[in-house]
Short mmCIF file of C-alpha atoms in Angstrom, two decimals:
data_model
loop_
_atom_site.label_atom_id
_atom_site.label_comp_id
_atom_site.label_asym_id
_atom_site.label_seq_id
_atom_site.Cartn_x
_atom_site.Cartn_y
_atom_site.Cartn_z
CA MET A 1281 0.06 -0.19 0.54
CA SER A 1282 1.07 3.62 -1.13
CA ASP A 1283 1.98 6.19 1.67
CA GLU A 1284 -0.63 8.33 0.69
CA ARG A 1285 -2.46 5.37 0.74
CA ARG A 1286 -1.24 4.42 4.37
CA THR A 1287 -3.09 8.58 5.06
CA PRO A 1288 -5.98 8.73 7.77
CA GLY A 1289 -8.65 10.13 5.70
CA MET A 1290 -7.29 8.12 1.99
CA THR A 1291 -8.45 3.84 2.90
CA VAL A 1292 -12.01 5.56 2.72
CA HIS A 1293 -12.86 6.72 0.12
CA CYS A 1294 -16.35 8.65 -0.91
CA GLN A 1295 -18.25 6.27 -2.55
CA GLU A 1296 -17.42 4.02 0.28
CA ILE A 1297 -18.24 7.32 2.88
CA VAL A 1298 -21.62 7.97 0.99
CA GLU A 1299 -23.05 4.31 1.82
CA LEU A 1300 -21.67 4.73 5.81
CA VAL A 1301 -23.40 7.93 6.25
CA THR A 1302 -26.19 6.93 8.89
CA ASP A 1303 -23.66 4.12 10.00
CA TYR A 1304 -21.41 7.71 10.89
CA LEU A 1305 -24.62 9.65 12.25
CA GLN A 1306 -25.84 6.59 14.28
CA GLY A 1307 -22.53 6.11 16.24
CA VAL A 1308 -22.26 2.52 15.36
CA LEU A 1309 -19.99 2.41 13.84
CA ASP A 1310 -16.87 0.91 14.90
CA PRO A 1311 -14.25 3.31 17.11
CA ASP A 1312 -11.07 3.29 14.58
CA MET A 1313 -14.01 3.17 11.24
CA ALA A 1314 -15.82 6.36 12.77
CA ALA A 1315 -11.93 8.11 13.15
CA GLU A 1316 -11.43 7.30 9.61
CA VAL A 1317 -14.33 9.15 8.23
CA GLU A 1318 -13.67 11.53 10.51
CA ALA A 1319 -9.91 11.42 8.91
CA HIS A 1320 -11.96 11.81 5.92
CA LEU A 1321 -14.74 14.44 6.29
CA GLU A 1322 -11.70 16.89 7.36
CA LEU A 1323 -9.51 16.00 3.93
CA CYS A 1324 -12.62 15.95 1.63
CA ASP A 1325 -14.42 18.74 1.37
CA GLY A 1326 -17.54 16.43 -1.89
CA CYS A 1327 -17.98 13.93 1.73
CA ASP A 1328 -17.91 17.24 3.95
CA ILE A 1329 -21.12 18.66 1.63
CA TYR A 1330 -22.42 15.37 1.30
CA VAL A 1331 -22.57 14.68 5.02
CA GLU A 1332 -24.00 18.45 6.35
CA GLN A 1333 -26.65 17.47 3.79
CA MET A 1334 -28.24 14.13 5.28
CA ARG A 1335 -28.25 16.40 8.55
CA ALA A 1336 -30.19 19.30 7.36
CA THR A 1337 -32.77 16.30 5.55
CA ILE A 1338 -33.20 14.49 8.51
CA LEU A 1339 -33.94 17.54 10.29
CA ALA A 1340 -36.23 19.04 6.84
CA LEU A 1341 -37.67 15.79 7.07
CA GLY A 1342 -38.55 16.63 11.49
CA LYS A 1343 -40.92 19.73 10.16
CA VAL A 1344 -42.82 18.17 6.87
CA PRO A 1345 -46.72 18.35 8.50
CA VAL A 1346 -47.84 14.32 9.47
CA ALA A 1347 -51.69 13.66 9.16
CA THR A 1348 -53.26 12.95 13.15
CA LEU A 1349 -56.95 12.20 14.93
CA SER A 1350 -59.80 13.56 13.72
CA GLU A 1351 -61.26 16.58 16.58
CA SER A 1352 -64.08 14.15 16.87
CA ALA A 1353 -62.38 11.66 17.05
CA GLN A 1354 -59.65 13.11 19.75
CA ALA A 1355 -63.15 14.19 21.14
CA GLU A 1356 -65.10 10.88 21.38
CA LEU A 1357 -61.84 9.59 23.28
CA LEU A 1358 -62.16 12.20 25.87
CA ARG A 1359 -64.88 11.21 26.97
CA ALA A 1360 -65.04 7.74 27.30
CA PHE A 1361 -61.71 9.07 29.33
CA ARG A 1362 -63.81 11.19 31.45
CA ASP A 1363 -67.13 8.11 31.45
CA LEU A 1364 -64.34 5.08 32.82
CA ARG A 1365 -61.69 7.31 34.39
CA GLY A 1366 -63.05 10.55 34.89
CA PRO A 1367 -64.12 11.72 38.99
CA ALA A 1368 -68.44 10.48 38.89
CA ALA A 1369 -66.77 6.56 37.14
CA PRO A 1370 -67.89 4.17 39.21
CA MET B 104 -19.71 12.17 18.36
CA SER B 105 -21.29 13.94 15.42
CA SER B 106 -25.04 12.04 15.42
CA ALA B 107 -27.77 13.84 13.99
CA ASP B 108 -29.81 11.93 16.49
CA ALA B 109 -28.57 13.03 19.86
CA LYS B 110 -29.90 16.94 18.44
CA PRO B 111 -32.65 18.07 19.79
CA HIS B 112 -35.87 17.38 17.20
CA PRO B 113 -36.98 20.18 16.41
CA LEU B 114 -40.42 20.80 16.70
CA ARG B 115 -42.03 17.40 17.97
CA SER B 116 -42.68 16.33 21.38
CA ARG B 117 -40.71 14.14 21.47
CA VAL B 118 -41.09 12.03 24.67
CA SER B 119 -37.18 10.51 24.68
CA ASP B 120 -37.69 6.31 26.22
CA ASP B 121 -35.42 5.95 29.11
CA SER B 122 -38.14 8.82 31.00
CA GLN B 123 -40.03 5.95 32.99
CA GLN B 124 -38.98 7.97 35.95
CA ARG B 125 -41.10 11.17 34.04
CA ASP B 126 -43.97 8.79 33.42
CA ALA B 127 -44.45 8.54 36.87
CA PRO B 128 -46.46 11.42 37.44
CA LEU B 129 -48.32 11.48 33.91
CA VAL B 130 -49.20 7.64 35.25
CA ALA B 131 -50.78 8.39 37.99
CA ARG B 132 -52.33 11.83 36.75
CA LEU B 133 -54.05 9.70 34.35
CA ARG B 134 -54.93 7.22 37.05
CA SER B 135 -56.59 9.65 38.67
CA GLY B 136 -59.09 10.70 36.06
CA ASP B 137 -57.10 14.00 35.12
CA ALA B 138 -57.85 14.56 30.71
CA ASP B 139 -56.18 17.10 30.38
CA ALA B 140 -52.88 15.01 30.53
CA PHE B 141 -54.93 12.16 28.29
CA ALA B 142 -55.65 14.62 25.96
CA GLU B 143 -52.15 16.05 25.98
CA ILE B 144 -51.32 13.01 25.04
CA VAL B 145 -53.57 11.39 22.64
CA ARG B 146 -52.59 15.51 21.05
CA THR B 147 -48.94 14.26 20.61
CA TRP B 148 -48.67 10.45 19.67
CA SER B 149 -51.64 10.09 17.89
CA PRO B 150 -49.68 12.01 14.78
CA MET B 151 -46.85 9.37 15.28
CA MET B 152 -48.98 6.01 16.23
CA LEU B 153 -50.88 6.60 12.83
CA GLN B 154 -47.42 6.78 10.95
CA ALA B 155 -47.53 3.00 12.66
CA ALA B 156 -50.63 2.33 12.20
CA ARG B 157 -50.08 2.57 7.91
CA SER B 158 -47.78 0.09 8.66
CA TYR B 159 -50.10 -2.54 9.30
CA VAL B 160 -52.87 -2.10 7.51
CA SER B 161 -54.62 -1.42 4.19
CA THR B 162 -56.33 2.58 4.23
CA ASP B 163 -56.13 5.76 6.79
CA ALA B 164 -58.99 4.54 7.29
CA SER B 165 -58.53 1.60 8.65
CA ALA B 166 -55.93 3.36 10.66
CA GLN B 167 -57.59 6.13 12.42
CA GLU B 168 -59.14 2.52 13.91
CA VAL B 169 -56.35 0.98 15.18
CA VAL B 170 -55.19 4.30 16.80
CA GLN B 171 -58.23 4.88 17.98
CA GLU B 172 -58.70 1.77 19.74
CA ALA B 173 -55.96 1.46 21.22
CA TRP B 174 -55.72 4.71 22.75
CA LEU B 175 -59.68 2.83 24.19
CA ALA B 176 -57.83 -0.71 25.28
CA MET B 177 -55.07 2.30 26.73
CA ILE B 178 -57.40 3.96 28.87
CA ARG B 179 -59.15 0.14 29.60
CA GLY B 180 -55.59 -1.60 30.75
CA LEU B 181 -54.04 1.51 32.49
CA ASP B 182 -55.06 0.20 35.98
CA ASN B 183 -53.03 -3.36 34.42
CA PHE B 184 -49.54 -1.01 33.78
CA GLU B 185 -46.45 -1.90 35.99
CA GLY B 186 -44.12 0.78 35.21
CA ARG B 187 -41.50 -1.90 33.35
CA SER B 188 -42.08 -0.17 30.39
CA SER B 189 -42.38 2.95 29.77
CA LEU B 190 -46.00 4.44 28.62
CA ARG B 191 -45.56 4.89 25.32
CA THR B 192 -43.18 1.99 24.89
CA TRP B 193 -47.57 -0.09 26.09
CA LEU B 194 -48.98 2.34 24.82
CA LEU B 195 -47.15 1.32 21.22
CA ALA B 196 -47.33 -2.25 21.93
CA ILE B 197 -50.98 -2.15 22.23
CA LEU B 198 -51.49 -0.15 19.23
CA ALA B 199 -48.61 -3.12 17.52
CA ASN B 200 -51.18 -6.41 18.51
CA ILE B 201 -54.16 -3.95 17.36
CA GLY B 202 -52.32 -2.86 14.19
CA ARG B 203 -51.63 -6.58 13.76
CA SER B 204 -54.12 -8.62 14.40
CA ARG B 205 -56.83 -6.41 11.66
CA GLY B 206 -53.66 -6.54 9.06
CA VAL B 207 -53.83 -10.54 9.14
CA ARG B 208 -57.93 -9.66 8.56
CA GLU B 209 -58.00 -7.22 5.90
CA ALA B 210 -55.43 -9.79 5.03
CA ARG B 211 -52.47 -7.20 3.74
CA THR B 212 -49.91 -8.83 1.93
CA LEU B 213 -46.76 -8.08 2.74
CA PRO B 214 -46.36 -8.14 6.79
CA MET B 215 -43.77 -4.89 7.77
CA SER B 216 -41.11 -7.41 9.01
CA SER B 217 -40.63 -9.76 5.92
CA LEU B 218 -38.40 -10.00 4.20
CA GLY B 219 -38.87 -11.25 0.71
CA ARG B 220 -37.83 -8.91 -1.82
CA ASP B 221 -36.46 -5.98 -0.68
CA GLU B 222 -37.65 -3.27 -2.80
CA ASP B 223 -34.97 -1.13 -3.27
CA ASP B 224 -30.64 -2.20 -3.16
CA GLY B 225 -29.68 0.85 -5.32
CA PRO B 226 -26.67 2.46 -3.91
CA ALA B 227 -27.22 5.87 -2.05
CA VAL B 228 -25.64 7.92 -5.38
CA ASP B 229 -24.87 7.68 -8.89
CA PRO B 230 -22.52 5.69 -9.35
CA GLY B 231 -22.03 7.63 -12.68
CA ARG B 232 -20.44 10.05 -10.20
CA PHE B 233 -17.19 8.06 -8.78
CA ARG B 234 -14.19 7.55 -10.43
CA GLY B 235 -12.92 4.65 -11.76
CA PRO B 236 -11.21 1.31 -9.30
CA ASP B 237 -8.44 2.12 -11.80
CA ASP B 238 -8.40 5.81 -11.22
CA ARG B 239 -5.83 7.41 -9.42
CA TRP B 240 -8.16 9.08 -6.53
CA PRO B 241 -9.85 5.77 -7.14
CA ARG B 242 -14.30 6.16 -6.68
CA ASN B 243 -13.72 9.98 -4.94
CA TRP B 244 -15.85 11.86 -6.36
CA THR B 245 -15.97 13.87 -9.72
CA PRO B 246 -15.92 16.21 -10.52
CA LEU B 247 -19.53 17.26 -12.35
CA GLY B 248 -20.33 14.41 -9.24
CA LYS B 249 -18.75 16.92 -6.35
CA PRO B 250 -22.01 17.44 -4.19
CA ARG B 251 -22.42 21.55 -4.14
CA PRO B 252 -23.96 23.27 -1.44
CA TRP B 253 -27.23 23.99 -1.75
CA PRO B 254 -28.58 27.59 -1.12
CA SER B 255 -28.44 29.28 2.54
CA SER B 256 -29.86 32.72 3.73
CA PRO B 257 -31.61 34.85 2.81
CA GLU B 258 -33.66 32.13 1.07
CA GLN B 259 -33.82 30.32 4.19
CA GLU B 260 -37.51 30.85 5.06
CA ILE B 261 -38.20 30.32 0.76
CA MET B 262 -35.84 26.98 0.90
CA ALA B 263 -37.58 25.51 4.19
CA ALA B 264 -40.56 25.72 3.02
CA GLU B 265 -40.30 24.07 0.08
CA SER B 266 -38.07 21.39 1.16
CA ARG B 267 -41.23 20.35 3.38
CA THR B 268 -43.47 20.20 -0.13
CA GLN B 269 -40.44 17.67 -1.76
CA LEU B 270 -40.26 15.56 1.25
CA GLU B 271 -43.92 15.21 1.92
CA HIS B 272 -43.98 14.12 -1.75
CA GLY B 273 -41.24 12.00 -1.54
CA LEU B 274 -42.03 10.58 0.90
CA ALA B 275 -44.39 9.42 -0.21
CA GLU B 276 -43.20 7.53 -2.87
CA LEU B 277 -40.62 5.62 -1.56
CA PRO B 278 -40.91 2.03 -1.02
CA GLU B 279 -43.85 1.64 2.08
CA ARG B 280 -41.17 0.13 4.53
CA GLN B 281 -38.74 3.00 3.61
CA ARG B 282 -40.84 5.33 4.34
CA THR B 283 -42.35 4.12 7.72
CA VAL B 284 -38.67 3.41 8.89
CA VAL B 285 -38.15 7.19 7.98
CA ALA B 286 -41.31 8.88 9.50
CA LEU B 287 -40.74 7.03 12.51
CA ARG B 288 -37.18 7.97 13.20
CA ASP B 289 -36.76 11.69 11.16
CA VAL B 290 -40.52 12.91 11.09
CA HIS B 291 -41.35 12.28 14.25
CA GLY B 292 -38.90 10.76 16.40
CA LEU B 293 -38.94 8.15 17.74
CA SER B 294 -35.24 6.25 18.71
CA SER B 295 -34.30 2.88 16.71
CA ASP B 296 -34.84 0.87 18.75
CA GLU B 297 -38.48 1.06 19.41
CA VAL B 298 -38.58 2.05 15.77
CA SER B 299 -37.15 -1.96 16.00
CA ALA B 300 -39.64 -3.16 18.75
CA LEU B 301 -42.29 -1.48 16.10
CA LEU B 302 -41.85 -2.62 13.28
CA GLY B 303 -40.66 -6.50 13.62
CA LEU B 304 -36.87 -5.35 12.20
CA SER B 305 -33.45 -5.49 13.75
CA ALA B 306 -31.57 -2.99 14.29
CA GLY B 307 -28.83 -3.33 10.82
CA ASN B 308 -32.17 -3.91 8.91
CA GLN B 309 -33.70 -0.64 9.62
CA ARG B 310 -30.42 0.81 9.43
CA VAL B 311 -31.05 -0.19 6.65
CA LEU B 312 -33.75 0.97 5.07
CA LEU B 313 -33.30 3.90 7.27
CA HIS B 314 -30.22 4.65 4.26
CA ARG B 315 -32.00 4.09 1.37
CA GLY B 316 -34.52 5.64 2.46
CA ARG B 317 -33.07 9.22 3.83
CA SER B 318 -30.56 8.59 0.25
CA ARG B 319 -33.43 8.82 -1.50
CA LEU B 320 -34.91 11.93 -0.31
CA ARG B 321 -31.46 13.73 -0.13
CA GLY B 322 -31.01 12.83 -3.18
CA LEU B 323 -34.20 14.77 -4.22
CA LEU B 324 -33.55 18.03 -2.24
CA GLU B 325 -30.33 17.60 -4.17
CA LEU B 326 -32.43 18.20 -8.03
CA HIS B 327 -35.16 20.53 -6.85
CA TYR B 328 -32.09 23.24 -5.97
CA ALA B 329 -30.09 22.42 -8.96
CA ALA B 330 -33.10 22.37 -11.31
CA GLY B 331 -32.94 25.93 -9.33
CA GLU B 332 -29.40 26.70 -10.00
CA PRO B 333 -28.10 29.74 -13.01
CA VAL B 334 -27.08 27.57 -16.27
CA MET B 335 -23.04 28.23 -15.81
CA ASP B 336 -21.86 28.75 -18.76
CA THR B 337 -18.67 26.86 -19.85
#
């Protein structure tokens, strides 16, 4: 192996980084691999941008509107709760 | 450690699963008939329950019914809750049971946990964007393939609204298992353990689905922003 490839951050390639990003963000890579990924991100602006975009995607997902139970369904549940467990419940 | 999972979830009322101690006041209030406490958890947990329920059954309407049944079962079963898990975990287990039975009755084709043919095992990024194995910088980004930064402020607000719309569409188009995992994890903020338990997936399978779904959605946003870029003179 050439000296170049022994440099931290150089043993893992960009094409692998994009497959490792989920495990990396989850914190489940083994410490050596995580360190290698970190080193690569310091050297490689393309991958650094990629990981930031992944983070941005995840954050944006947290703001996507969600469906919920209808108001009437929620009201019905509240009534059931009061009937079964409220102060006046048997 | 850099981890998106470590950041507090922006707009969701995210109750962490290790909340057994924090649970005790809530459980006490519910047992004493505190309707406000009940209304609050119905409001904050139902969206996530609907997402999970939808993965067991065939229609949105069924999912609504499954969620309502789960809440009713919780009200009736509250005296039997022993606090060995968090209230939410217990409720989600109830939801899973009701959802799965319902799914069987509806003869839904594929339960979530079945492996079978995977819907999408493509790479996260088009291989054409990387150099070849014999290149001097093997499998690194090509100059054209390299990601370009997305627009930032002062276009932030417009960008944020557009992203949300893109992601809504993107989620709807994902293969179902990827959609469910990405939605439960990233939209609703459940932990990986909670999602694994809810869907009967191993941690590894769940991560693969999450990875594929997220990769596809990032790609969608990338296309969207690239479409808005001024054309470069060559």
